[in-house]
Coordinates of C-alpha atoms (C1' of nucleotides) in Angstrom, one line a residue:
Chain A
X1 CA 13.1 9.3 -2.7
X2 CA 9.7 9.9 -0.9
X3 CA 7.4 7.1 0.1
X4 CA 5.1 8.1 -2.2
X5 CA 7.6 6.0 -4.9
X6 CA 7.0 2.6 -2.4
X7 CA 2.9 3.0 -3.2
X8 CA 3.7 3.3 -6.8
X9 CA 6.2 0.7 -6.9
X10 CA 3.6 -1.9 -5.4
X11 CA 0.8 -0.8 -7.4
X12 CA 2.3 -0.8 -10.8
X13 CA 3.6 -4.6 -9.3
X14 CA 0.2 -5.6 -8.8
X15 CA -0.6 -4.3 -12.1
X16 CA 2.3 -6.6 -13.7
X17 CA 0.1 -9.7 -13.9
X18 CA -2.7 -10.5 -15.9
X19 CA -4.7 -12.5 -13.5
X20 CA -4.3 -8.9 -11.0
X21 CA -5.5 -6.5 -13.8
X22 CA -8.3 -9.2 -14.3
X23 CA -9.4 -8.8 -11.2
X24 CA -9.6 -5.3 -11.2
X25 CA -11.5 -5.3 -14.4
X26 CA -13.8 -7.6 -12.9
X27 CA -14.2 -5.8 -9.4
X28 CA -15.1 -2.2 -11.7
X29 CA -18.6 -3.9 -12.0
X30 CA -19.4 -4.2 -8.7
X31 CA -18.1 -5.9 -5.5
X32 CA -17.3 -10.5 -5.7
X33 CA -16.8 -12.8 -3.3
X34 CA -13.8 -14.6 -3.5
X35 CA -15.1 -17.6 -5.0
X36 CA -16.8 -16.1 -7.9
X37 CA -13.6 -13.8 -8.7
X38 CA -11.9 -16.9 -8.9
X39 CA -13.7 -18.9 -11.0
X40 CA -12.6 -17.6 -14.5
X41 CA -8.9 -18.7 -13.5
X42 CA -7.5 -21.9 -14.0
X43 CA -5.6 -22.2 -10.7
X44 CA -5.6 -23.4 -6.9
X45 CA -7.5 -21.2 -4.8
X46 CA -4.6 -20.4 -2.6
X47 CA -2.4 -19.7 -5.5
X48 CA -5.6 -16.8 -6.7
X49 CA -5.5 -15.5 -2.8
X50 CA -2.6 -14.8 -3.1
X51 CA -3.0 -12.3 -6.1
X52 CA -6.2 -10.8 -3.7
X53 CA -3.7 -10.3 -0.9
X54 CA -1.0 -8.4 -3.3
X55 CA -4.0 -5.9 -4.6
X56 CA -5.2 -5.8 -1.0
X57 CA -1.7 -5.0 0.5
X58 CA -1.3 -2.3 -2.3
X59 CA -4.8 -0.7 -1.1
X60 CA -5.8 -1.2 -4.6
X61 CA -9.0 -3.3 -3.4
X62 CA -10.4 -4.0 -0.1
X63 CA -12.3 -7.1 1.9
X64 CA -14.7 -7.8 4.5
X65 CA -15.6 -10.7 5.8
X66 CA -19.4 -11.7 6.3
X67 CA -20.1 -15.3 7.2
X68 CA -17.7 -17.3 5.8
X69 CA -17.8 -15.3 2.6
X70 CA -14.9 -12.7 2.0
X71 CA -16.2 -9.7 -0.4
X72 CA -13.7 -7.8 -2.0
X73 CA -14.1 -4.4 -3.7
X74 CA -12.3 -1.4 -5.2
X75 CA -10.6 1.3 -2.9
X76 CA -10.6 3.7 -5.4
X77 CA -8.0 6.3 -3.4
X78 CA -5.0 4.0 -4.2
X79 CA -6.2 3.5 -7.9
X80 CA -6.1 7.2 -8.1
X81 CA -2.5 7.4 -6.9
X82 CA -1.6 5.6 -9.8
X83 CA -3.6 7.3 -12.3
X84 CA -1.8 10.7 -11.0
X85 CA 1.5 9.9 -12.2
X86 CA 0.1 8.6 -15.4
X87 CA -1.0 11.3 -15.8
X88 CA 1.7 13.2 -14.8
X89 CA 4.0 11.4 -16.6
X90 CA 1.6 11.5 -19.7
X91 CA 1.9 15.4 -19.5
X92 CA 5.7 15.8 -19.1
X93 CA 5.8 13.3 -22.3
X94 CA 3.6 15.1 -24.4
X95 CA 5.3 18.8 -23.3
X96 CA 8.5 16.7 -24.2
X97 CA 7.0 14.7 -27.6
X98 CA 7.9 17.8 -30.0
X99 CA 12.1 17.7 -29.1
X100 CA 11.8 14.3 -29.0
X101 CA 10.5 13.3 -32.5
X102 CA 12.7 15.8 -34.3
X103 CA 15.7 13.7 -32.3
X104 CA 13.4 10.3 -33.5
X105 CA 13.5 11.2 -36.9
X106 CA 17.0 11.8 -37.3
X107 CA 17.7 8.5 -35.4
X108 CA 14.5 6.5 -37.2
X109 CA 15.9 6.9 -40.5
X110 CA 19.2 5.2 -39.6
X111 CA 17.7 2.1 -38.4
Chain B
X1 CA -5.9 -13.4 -22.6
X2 CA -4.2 -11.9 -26.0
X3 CA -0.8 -11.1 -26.7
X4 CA -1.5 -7.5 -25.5
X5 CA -1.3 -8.7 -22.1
X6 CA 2.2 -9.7 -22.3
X7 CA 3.1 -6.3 -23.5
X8 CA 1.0 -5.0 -20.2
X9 CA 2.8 -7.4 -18.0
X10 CA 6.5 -6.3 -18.8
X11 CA 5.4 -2.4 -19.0
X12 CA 3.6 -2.6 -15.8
X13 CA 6.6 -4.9 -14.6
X14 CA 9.5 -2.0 -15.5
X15 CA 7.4 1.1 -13.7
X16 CA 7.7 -0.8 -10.5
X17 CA 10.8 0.1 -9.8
X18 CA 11.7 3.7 -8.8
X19 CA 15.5 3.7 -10.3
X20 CA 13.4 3.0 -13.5
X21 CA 10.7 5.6 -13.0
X22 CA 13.4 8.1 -12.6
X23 CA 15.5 7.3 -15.5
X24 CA 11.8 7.4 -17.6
X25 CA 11.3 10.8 -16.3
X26 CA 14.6 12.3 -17.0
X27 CA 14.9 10.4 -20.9
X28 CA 11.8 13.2 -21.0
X29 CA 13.6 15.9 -21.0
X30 CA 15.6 13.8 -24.0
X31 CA 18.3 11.0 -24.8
X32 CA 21.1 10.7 -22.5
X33 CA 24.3 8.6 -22.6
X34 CA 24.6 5.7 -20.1
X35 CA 27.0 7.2 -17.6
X36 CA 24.7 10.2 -17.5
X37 CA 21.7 8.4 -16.8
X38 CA 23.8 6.4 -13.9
X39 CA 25.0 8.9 -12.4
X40 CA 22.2 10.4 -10.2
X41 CA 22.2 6.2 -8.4
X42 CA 24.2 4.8 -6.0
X43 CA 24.9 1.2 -7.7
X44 CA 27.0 -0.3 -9.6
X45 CA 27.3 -0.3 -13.5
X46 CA 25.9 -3.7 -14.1
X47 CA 23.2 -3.4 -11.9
X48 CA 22.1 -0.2 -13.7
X49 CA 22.4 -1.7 -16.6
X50 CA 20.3 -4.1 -15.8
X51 CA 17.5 -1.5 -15.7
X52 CA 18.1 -0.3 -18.8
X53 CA 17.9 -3.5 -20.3
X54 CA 14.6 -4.1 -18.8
X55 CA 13.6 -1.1 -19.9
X56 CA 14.8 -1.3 -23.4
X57 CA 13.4 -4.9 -23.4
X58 CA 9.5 -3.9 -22.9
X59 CA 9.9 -1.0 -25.5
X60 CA 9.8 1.8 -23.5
X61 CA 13.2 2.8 -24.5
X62 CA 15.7 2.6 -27.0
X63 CA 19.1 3.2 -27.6
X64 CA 22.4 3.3 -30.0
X65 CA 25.6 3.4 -29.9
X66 CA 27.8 5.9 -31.5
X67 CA 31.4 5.3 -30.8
X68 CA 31.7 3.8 -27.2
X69 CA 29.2 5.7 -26.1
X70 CA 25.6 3.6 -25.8
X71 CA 22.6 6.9 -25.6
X72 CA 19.6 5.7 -24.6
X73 CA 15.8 7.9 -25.6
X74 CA 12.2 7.2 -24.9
X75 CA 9.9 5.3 -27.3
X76 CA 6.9 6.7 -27.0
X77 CA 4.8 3.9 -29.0
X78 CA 5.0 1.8 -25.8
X79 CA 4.4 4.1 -23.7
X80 CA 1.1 4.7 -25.2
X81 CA 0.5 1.2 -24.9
X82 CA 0.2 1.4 -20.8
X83 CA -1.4 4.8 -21.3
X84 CA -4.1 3.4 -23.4
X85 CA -4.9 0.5 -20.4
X86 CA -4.4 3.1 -17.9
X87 CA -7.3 5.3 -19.9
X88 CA -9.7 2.1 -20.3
X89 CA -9.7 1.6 -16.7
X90 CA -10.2 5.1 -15.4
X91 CA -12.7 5.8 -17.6
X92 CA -14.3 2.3 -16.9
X93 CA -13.6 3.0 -12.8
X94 CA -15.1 7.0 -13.0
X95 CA -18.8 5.1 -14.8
X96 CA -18.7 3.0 -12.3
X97 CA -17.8 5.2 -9.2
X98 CA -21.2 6.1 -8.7
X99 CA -22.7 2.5 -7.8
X100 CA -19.5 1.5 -6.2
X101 CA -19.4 4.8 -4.2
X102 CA -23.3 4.1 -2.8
X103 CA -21.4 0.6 -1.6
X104 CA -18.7 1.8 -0.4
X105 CA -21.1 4.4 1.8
X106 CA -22.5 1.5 3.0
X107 CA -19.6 -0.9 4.1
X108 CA -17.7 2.5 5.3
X109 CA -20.2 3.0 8.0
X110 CA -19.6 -0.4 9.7
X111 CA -16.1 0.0 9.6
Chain C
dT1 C1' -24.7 -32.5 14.7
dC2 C1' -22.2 -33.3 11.0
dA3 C1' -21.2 -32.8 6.1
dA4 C1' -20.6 -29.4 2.8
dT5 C1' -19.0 -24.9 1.8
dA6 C1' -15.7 -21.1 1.8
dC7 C1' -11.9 -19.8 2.7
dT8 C1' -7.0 -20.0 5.2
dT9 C1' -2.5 -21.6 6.7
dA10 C1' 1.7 -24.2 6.1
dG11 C1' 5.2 -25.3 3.5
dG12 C1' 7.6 -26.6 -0.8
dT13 C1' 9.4 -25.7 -5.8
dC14 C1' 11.2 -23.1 -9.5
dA15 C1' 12.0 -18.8 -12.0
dA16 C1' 12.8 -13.9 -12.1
dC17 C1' 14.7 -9.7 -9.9
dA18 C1' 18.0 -6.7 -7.9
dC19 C1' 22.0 -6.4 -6.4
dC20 C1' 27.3 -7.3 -6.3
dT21 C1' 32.6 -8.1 -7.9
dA22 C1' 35.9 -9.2 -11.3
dA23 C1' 37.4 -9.4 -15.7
dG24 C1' 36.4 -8.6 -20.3
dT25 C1' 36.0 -5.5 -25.2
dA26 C1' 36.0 -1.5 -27.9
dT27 C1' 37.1 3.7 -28.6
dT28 C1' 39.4 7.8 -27.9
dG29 C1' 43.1 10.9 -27.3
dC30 C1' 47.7 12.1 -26.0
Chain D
dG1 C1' 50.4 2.5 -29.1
dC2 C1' 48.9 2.6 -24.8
dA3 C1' 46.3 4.4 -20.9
dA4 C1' 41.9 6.1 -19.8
dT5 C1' 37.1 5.9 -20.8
dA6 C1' 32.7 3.7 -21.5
dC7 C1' 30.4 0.2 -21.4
dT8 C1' 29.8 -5.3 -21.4
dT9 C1' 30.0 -10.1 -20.0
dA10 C1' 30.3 -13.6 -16.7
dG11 C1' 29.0 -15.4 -12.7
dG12 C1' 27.4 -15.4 -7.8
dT13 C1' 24.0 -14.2 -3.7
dG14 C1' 19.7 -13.3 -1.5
dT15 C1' 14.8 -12.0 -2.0
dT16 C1' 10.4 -12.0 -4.0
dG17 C1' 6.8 -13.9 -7.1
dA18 C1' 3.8 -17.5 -8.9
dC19 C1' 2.4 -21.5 -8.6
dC20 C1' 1.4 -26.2 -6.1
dT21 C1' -0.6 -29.8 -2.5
dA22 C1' -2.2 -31.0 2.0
dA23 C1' -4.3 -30.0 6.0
dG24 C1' -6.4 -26.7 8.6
dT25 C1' -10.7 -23.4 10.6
dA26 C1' -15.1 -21.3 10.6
dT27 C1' -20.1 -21.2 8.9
dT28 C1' -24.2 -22.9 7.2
dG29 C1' -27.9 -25.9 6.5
dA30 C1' -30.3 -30.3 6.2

DNA sequence: TCAATACTTAGGTCAACACCTAAGTATTGC
DNA sequence: GCAATACTTAGGTGTTGACCTAAGTATTGA
């Protein structure tokens, strides 16, 4: 299996949790410091940092430090990776839906 | 956060693992039996089936059992569940590339 | 300069995950 | 009817994930 599959296995991770997928909701408006992307959660501000470092690790977002204030934004290359086999998946599905629900309604109708 | 989260966070949870992905993508060429579906990894029975379980746990898959044989297929309805988030964001992301992209310009340069 | 602000590091708990082996149970077919 | 087949259950190990508190470090601003 290529490393290709070790991206996609961290970035559908990070997108496992709510408080992540928050985030990244947020962080389509516009780059946050941390403290303001934090805010909306009800937890200790190491336990939300460590969410930031996942999606960072995963290249989904990146930071910079100015000052003392760390800015994160989206790295939209990474989220792209993702959407690709989506989409790809998505395709192969669909080509597939046809067989499949003529094998779904024979099986629906004895459940 | 609603209900629909939870749905997200087990979806998301089962694609990030490639022994799942890969059983996904061949159940899309349509059902296959459990040894079939095993054979292609190098692990034991249990710990496959452990997959499957996951899998069939967050809806993305299903199965019967006819005789001793346990043949598991896709379930599309979930799997339009992740598409649908999947969707939201990109189209969400692709409005907002344009602002983000003049940042990013910005924040490249000094990097 | 020194207190407040904005993270950051260290370290600890508990549950979930990804594996394993060993020993079941239920069908099938000779 | 009994061995082979096809899972299934039980139970154990090591790692990672998701949270916490406590105690740092680095800036900023009065």
């Amino acid at each position: 299996m290529p490393n290709q599959s070790v991206v996609l296995d961290s970035v559908f991770q990070a997108l496992a949790d709510p408080t992540r997928r928050a985030v990244l909701e947020r962080l389509g408006s516009g780059p946050a410091p941390v403290s303001s992307l934090a805010e909306p959660f009800d937890m200790a501000l190491p336990s939300f940092l460590q969410h930031m470092k996942m999606l960072e690790g995963c290249g989904l977002v990146r930071s910079q430090k100015t000052g003392r204030v760390r800015t994160y934004e989206l790295a939209p290359a990474t989220l792209q990776a993702a959407e690709d086999w989506m989409a790809k998946q998505r395709s192969m599905w669909e080509r597939r839906l046809d067989q499949l629900e003529a094998y779904l309604k024979e099986t629906e109708s004895d459940q």
